[in-house]
mmCIF file of C-alpha atoms in Angstrom:
data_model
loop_
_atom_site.group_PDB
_atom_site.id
_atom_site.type_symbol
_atom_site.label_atom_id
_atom_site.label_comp_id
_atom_site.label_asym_id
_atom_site.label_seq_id
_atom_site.Cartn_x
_atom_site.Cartn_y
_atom_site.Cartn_z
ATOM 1 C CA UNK A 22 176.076 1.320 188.479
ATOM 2 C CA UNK A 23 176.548 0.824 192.055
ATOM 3 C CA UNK A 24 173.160 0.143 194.432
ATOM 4 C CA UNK A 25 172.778 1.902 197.329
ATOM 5 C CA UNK A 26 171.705 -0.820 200.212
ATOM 6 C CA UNK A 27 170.368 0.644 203.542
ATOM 7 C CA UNK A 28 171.318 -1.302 206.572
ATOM 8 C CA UNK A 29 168.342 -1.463 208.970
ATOM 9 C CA UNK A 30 169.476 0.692 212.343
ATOM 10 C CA UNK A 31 170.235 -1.995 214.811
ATOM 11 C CA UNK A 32 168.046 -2.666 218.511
ATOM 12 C CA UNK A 33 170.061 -1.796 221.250
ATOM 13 C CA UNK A 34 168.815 -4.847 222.966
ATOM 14 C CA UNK A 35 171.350 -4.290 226.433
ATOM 15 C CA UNK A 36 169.670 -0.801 226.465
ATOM 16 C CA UNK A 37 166.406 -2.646 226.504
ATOM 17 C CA UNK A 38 167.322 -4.988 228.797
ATOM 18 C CA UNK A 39 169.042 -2.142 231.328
ATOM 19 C CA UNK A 40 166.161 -0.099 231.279
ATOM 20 C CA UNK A 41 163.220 -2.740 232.119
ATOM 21 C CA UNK A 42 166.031 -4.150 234.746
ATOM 22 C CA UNK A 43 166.310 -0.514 236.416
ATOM 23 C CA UNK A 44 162.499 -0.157 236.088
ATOM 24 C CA UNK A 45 161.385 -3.719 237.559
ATOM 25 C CA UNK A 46 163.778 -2.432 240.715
ATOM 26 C CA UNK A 47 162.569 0.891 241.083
ATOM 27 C CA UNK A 48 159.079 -0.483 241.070
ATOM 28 C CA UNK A 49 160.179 -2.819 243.989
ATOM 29 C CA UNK A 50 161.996 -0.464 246.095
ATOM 30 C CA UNK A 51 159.257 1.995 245.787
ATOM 31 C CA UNK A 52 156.361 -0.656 246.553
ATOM 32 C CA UNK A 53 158.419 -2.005 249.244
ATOM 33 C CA UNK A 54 158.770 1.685 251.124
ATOM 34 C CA UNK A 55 155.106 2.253 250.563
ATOM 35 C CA UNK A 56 153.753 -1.112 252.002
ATOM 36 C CA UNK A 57 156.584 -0.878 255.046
ATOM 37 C CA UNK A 58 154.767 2.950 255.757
ATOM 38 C CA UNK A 59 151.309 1.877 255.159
ATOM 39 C CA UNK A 60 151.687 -1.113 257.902
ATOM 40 C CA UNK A 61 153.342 0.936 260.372
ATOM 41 C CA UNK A 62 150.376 3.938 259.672
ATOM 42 C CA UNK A 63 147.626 0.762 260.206
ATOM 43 C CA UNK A 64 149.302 -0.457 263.495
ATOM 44 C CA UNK A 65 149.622 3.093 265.104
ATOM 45 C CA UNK A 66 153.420 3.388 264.468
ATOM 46 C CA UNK A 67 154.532 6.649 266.747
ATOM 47 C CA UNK A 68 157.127 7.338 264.036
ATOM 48 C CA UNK A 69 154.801 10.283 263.046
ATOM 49 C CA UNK A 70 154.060 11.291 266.032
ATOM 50 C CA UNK A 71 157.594 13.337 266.410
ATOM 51 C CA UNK A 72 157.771 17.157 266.204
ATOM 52 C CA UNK A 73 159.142 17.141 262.400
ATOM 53 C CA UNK A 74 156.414 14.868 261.385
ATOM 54 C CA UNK A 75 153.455 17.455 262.892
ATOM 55 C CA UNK A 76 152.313 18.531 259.035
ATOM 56 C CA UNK A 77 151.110 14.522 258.480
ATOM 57 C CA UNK A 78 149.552 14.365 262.019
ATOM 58 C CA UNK A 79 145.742 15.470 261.109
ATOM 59 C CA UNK A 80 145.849 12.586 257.781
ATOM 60 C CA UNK A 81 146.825 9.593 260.457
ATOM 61 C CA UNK A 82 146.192 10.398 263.607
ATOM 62 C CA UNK A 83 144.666 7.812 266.333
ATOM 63 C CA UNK A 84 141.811 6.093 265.307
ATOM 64 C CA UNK A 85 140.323 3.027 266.222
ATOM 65 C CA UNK A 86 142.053 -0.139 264.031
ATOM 66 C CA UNK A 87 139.348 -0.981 260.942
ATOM 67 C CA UNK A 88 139.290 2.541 260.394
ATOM 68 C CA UNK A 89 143.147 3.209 260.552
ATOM 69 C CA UNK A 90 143.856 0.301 258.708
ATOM 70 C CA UNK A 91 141.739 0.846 255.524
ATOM 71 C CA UNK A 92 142.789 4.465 255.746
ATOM 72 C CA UNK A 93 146.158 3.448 255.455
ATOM 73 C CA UNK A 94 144.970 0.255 252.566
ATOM 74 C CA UNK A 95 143.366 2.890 250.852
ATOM 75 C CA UNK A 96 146.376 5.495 250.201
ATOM 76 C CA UNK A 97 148.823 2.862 249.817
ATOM 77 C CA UNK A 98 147.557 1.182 247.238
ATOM 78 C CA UNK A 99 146.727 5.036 245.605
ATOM 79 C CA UNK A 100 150.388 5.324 245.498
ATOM 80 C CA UNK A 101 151.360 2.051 244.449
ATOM 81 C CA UNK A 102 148.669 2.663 241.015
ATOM 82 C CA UNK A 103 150.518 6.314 240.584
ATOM 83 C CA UNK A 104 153.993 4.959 240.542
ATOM 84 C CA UNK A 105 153.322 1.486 238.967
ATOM 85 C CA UNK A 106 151.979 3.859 235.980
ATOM 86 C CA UNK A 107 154.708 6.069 235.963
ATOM 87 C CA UNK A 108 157.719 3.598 236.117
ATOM 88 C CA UNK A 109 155.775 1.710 232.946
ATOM 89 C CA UNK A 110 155.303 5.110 231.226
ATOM 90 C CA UNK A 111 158.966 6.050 231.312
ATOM 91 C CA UNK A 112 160.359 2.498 230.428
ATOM 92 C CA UNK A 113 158.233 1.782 227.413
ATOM 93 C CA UNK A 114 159.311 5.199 226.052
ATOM 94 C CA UNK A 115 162.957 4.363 226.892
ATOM 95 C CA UNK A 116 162.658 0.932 225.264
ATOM 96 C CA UNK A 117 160.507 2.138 221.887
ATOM 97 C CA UNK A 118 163.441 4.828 222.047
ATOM 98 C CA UNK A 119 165.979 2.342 221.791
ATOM 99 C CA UNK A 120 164.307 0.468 219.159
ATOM 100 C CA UNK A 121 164.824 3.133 216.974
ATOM 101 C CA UNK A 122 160.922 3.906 216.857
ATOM 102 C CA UNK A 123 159.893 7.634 216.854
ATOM 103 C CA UNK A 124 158.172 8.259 220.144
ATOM 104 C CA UNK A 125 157.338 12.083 219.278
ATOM 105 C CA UNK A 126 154.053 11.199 217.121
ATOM 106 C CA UNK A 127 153.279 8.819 220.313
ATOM 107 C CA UNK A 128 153.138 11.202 222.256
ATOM 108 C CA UNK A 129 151.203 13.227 220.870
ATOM 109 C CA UNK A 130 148.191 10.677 219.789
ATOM 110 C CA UNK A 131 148.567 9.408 223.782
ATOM 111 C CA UNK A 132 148.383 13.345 224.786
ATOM 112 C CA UNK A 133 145.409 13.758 222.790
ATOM 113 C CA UNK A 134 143.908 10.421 223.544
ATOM 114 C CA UNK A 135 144.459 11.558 227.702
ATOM 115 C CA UNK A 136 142.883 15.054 226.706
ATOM 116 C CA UNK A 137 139.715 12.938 225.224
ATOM 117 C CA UNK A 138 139.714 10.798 228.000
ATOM 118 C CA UNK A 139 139.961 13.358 230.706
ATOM 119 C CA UNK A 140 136.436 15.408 229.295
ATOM 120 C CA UNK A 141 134.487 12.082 228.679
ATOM 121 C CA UNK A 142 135.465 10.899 232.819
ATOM 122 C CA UNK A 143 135.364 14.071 234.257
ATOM 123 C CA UNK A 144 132.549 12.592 236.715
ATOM 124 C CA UNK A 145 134.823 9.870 237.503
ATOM 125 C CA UNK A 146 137.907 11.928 238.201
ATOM 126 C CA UNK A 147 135.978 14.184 240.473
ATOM 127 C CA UNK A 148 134.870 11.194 242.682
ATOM 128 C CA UNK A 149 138.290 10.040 242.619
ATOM 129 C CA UNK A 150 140.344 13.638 243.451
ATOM 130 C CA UNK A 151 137.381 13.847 246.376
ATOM 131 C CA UNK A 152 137.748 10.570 247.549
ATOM 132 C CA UNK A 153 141.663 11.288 247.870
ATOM 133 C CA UNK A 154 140.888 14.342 249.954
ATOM 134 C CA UNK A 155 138.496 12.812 252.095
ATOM 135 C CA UNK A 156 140.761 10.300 253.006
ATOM 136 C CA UNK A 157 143.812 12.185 253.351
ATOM 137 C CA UNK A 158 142.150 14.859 255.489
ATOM 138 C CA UNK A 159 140.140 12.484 257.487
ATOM 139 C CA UNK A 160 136.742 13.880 256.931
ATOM 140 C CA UNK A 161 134.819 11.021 257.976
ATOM 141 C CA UNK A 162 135.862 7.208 258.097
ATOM 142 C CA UNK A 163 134.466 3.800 259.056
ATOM 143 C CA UNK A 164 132.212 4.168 262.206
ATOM 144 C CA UNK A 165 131.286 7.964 262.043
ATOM 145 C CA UNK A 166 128.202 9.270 261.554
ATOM 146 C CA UNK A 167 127.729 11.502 259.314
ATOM 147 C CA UNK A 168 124.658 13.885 258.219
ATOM 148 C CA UNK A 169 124.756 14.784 254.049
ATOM 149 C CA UNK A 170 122.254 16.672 251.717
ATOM 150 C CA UNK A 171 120.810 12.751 251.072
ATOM 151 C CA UNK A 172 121.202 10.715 254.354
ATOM 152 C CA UNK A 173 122.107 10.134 257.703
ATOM 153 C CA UNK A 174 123.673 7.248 258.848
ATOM 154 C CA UNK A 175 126.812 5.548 259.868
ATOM 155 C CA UNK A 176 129.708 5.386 257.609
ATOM 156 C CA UNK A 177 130.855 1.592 256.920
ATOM 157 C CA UNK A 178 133.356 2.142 253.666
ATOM 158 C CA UNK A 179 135.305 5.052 252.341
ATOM 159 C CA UNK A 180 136.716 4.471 249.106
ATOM 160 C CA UNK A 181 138.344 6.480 246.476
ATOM 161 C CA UNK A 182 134.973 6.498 244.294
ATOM 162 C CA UNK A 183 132.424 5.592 246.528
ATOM 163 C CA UNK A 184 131.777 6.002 250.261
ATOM 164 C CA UNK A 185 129.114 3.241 251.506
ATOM 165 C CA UNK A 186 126.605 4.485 255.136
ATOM 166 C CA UNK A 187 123.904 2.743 256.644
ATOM 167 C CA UNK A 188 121.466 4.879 257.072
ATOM 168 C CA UNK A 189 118.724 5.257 260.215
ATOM 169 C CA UNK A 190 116.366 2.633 259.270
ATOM 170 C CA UNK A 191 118.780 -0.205 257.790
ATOM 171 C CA UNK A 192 119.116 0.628 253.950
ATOM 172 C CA UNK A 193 122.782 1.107 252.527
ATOM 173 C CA UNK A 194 123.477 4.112 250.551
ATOM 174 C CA UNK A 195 126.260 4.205 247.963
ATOM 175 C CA UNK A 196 127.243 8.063 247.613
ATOM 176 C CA UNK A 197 129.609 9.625 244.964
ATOM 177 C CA UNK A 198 132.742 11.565 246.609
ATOM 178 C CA UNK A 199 132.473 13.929 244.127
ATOM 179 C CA UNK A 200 128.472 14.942 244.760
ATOM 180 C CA UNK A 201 129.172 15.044 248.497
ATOM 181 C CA UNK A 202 128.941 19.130 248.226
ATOM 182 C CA UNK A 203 128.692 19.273 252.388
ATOM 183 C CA UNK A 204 129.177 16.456 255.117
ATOM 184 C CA UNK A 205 128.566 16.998 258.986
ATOM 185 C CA UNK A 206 130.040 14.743 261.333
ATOM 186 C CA UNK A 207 128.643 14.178 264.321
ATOM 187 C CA UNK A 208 131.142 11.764 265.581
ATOM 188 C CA UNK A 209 134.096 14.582 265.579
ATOM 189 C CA UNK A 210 132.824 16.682 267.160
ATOM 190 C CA UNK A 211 130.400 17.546 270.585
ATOM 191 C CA UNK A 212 126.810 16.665 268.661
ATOM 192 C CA UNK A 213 123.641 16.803 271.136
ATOM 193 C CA UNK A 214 120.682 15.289 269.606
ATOM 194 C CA UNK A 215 117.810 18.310 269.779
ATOM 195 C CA UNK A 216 115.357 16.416 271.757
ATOM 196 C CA UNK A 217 117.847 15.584 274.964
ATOM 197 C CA UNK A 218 117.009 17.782 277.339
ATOM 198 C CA UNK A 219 120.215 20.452 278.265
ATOM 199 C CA UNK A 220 121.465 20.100 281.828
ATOM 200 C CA UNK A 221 121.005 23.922 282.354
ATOM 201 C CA UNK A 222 117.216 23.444 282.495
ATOM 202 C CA UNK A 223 115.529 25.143 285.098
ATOM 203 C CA UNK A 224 112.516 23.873 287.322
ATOM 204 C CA UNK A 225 110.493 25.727 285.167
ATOM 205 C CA UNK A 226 110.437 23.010 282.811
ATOM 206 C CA UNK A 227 109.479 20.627 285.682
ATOM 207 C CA UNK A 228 106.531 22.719 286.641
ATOM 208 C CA UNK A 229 105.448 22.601 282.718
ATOM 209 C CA UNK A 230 105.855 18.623 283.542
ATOM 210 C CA UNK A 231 103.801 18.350 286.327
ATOM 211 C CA UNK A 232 100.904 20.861 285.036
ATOM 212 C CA UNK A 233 97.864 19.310 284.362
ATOM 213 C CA UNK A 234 96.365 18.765 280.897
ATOM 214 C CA UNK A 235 95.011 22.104 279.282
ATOM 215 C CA UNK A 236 96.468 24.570 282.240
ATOM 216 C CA UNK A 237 99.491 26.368 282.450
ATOM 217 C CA UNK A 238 101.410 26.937 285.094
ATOM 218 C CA UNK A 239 101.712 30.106 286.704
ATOM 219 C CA UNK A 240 104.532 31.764 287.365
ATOM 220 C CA UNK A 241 105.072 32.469 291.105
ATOM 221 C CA UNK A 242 104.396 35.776 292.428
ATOM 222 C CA UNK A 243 106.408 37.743 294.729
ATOM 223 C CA UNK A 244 105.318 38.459 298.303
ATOM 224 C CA UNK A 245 104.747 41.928 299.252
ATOM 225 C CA UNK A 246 105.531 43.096 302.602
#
């Protein structure tokens, strides 16, 4: 009787070896372009400052340096996470691939273990998508103060998760992106504290002023001829 033997499918170690090569080097090219931007964004580079570049203008325009620079810290090392995860996504499915390993089932259970993962940190995910926006659009950074729904106070970290403000009398107040539902800043734009008088007062104010206690003054009455 003859006996069937079954050779065990051979690893394609080059393969292996090609793929973690290419992805080691994309990973360093791409980290390399992303810190050269982020430095020349946190030293005021006026390489986005030309006509073609308008559409990135409002996310890094001129701001004073602690602000610009952790601005510039903060999405830099956003996209260094995103493609760090991608370029080790695609090469371990390449390299289970060329060990002969079925990646389909993988998939799947990863896919469903992401979909599980995704409804128990939705909280989490919302801080972190609002964080990205507030950063990108410039909504408030280090040195601004701001007025929210819980307190007002000056602004002394913006992170992706958690933006840090020191509020009127002293205490630090850690706030969730994600519950920040409305923010006012009065450093943007042209805020006048209530109580300062308005330059367009008249002297009618004055003659309030100078009224004595428990009188009011009269207004003056015209002179008939």
């Amino acid at each position: 009787m003859e006996t069937l033997t079954i050779e065990p499918e051979k690893i394609d170690v080059v393969s292996i070896l090609i793929t973690v090569g290419v992805g080691l080097l994309v990973w360093t090219v791409a980290r390399f372009i992303i810190l050269r931007i982020t430095r020349r964004v946190a030293s005021g580079s006026s390489l986005f400052k030309k006509p073609h570049f308008k559409w990135v203008q409002p996310a890094i325009r001129a701001l004073d340096h602690e602000r610009r620079s952790q601005r510039a810290q903060t999405i830099g090392s956003l996209l260094t996470s995103l493609v760090s995860v991608i370029v080790v996504v695609i090469v371990i499915i390449y390299v289970l691939k060329y060990m002969n390993v079925d990646v389909a089932p993988l998939l799947t259970s990863v896919g469903i273990l992401g979909v599980a993962i995704g409804f128990g940190a939705q909280q989490l995910i919302r801080d972190f998508l609002a964080g990205i926006f507030i950063t990108i659009e410039d909504q408030y950074g280090i040195g601004d103060v701001i007025v929210t729904s819980e307190v007002i106070g000056t602004v002394e970290s913006v992170g992706l998760r958690i933006t840090r403000v020191r509020a009127e009398d002293g205490a630090i107040w850690y706030l969730r992106n994600g519950e920040i539902l409305r923010v006012g800043n009065r450093s943007q734009g042209d805020y006048v504290p209530i109580d300062t008088p308005s330059p367009h007062d008249d002297g009618e104010n004055k003659v309030r002023a100078a009224a004595p206690a428990g009188t009011a003054a009269k207004p003056e009455e015209k002179s008939s001829e």
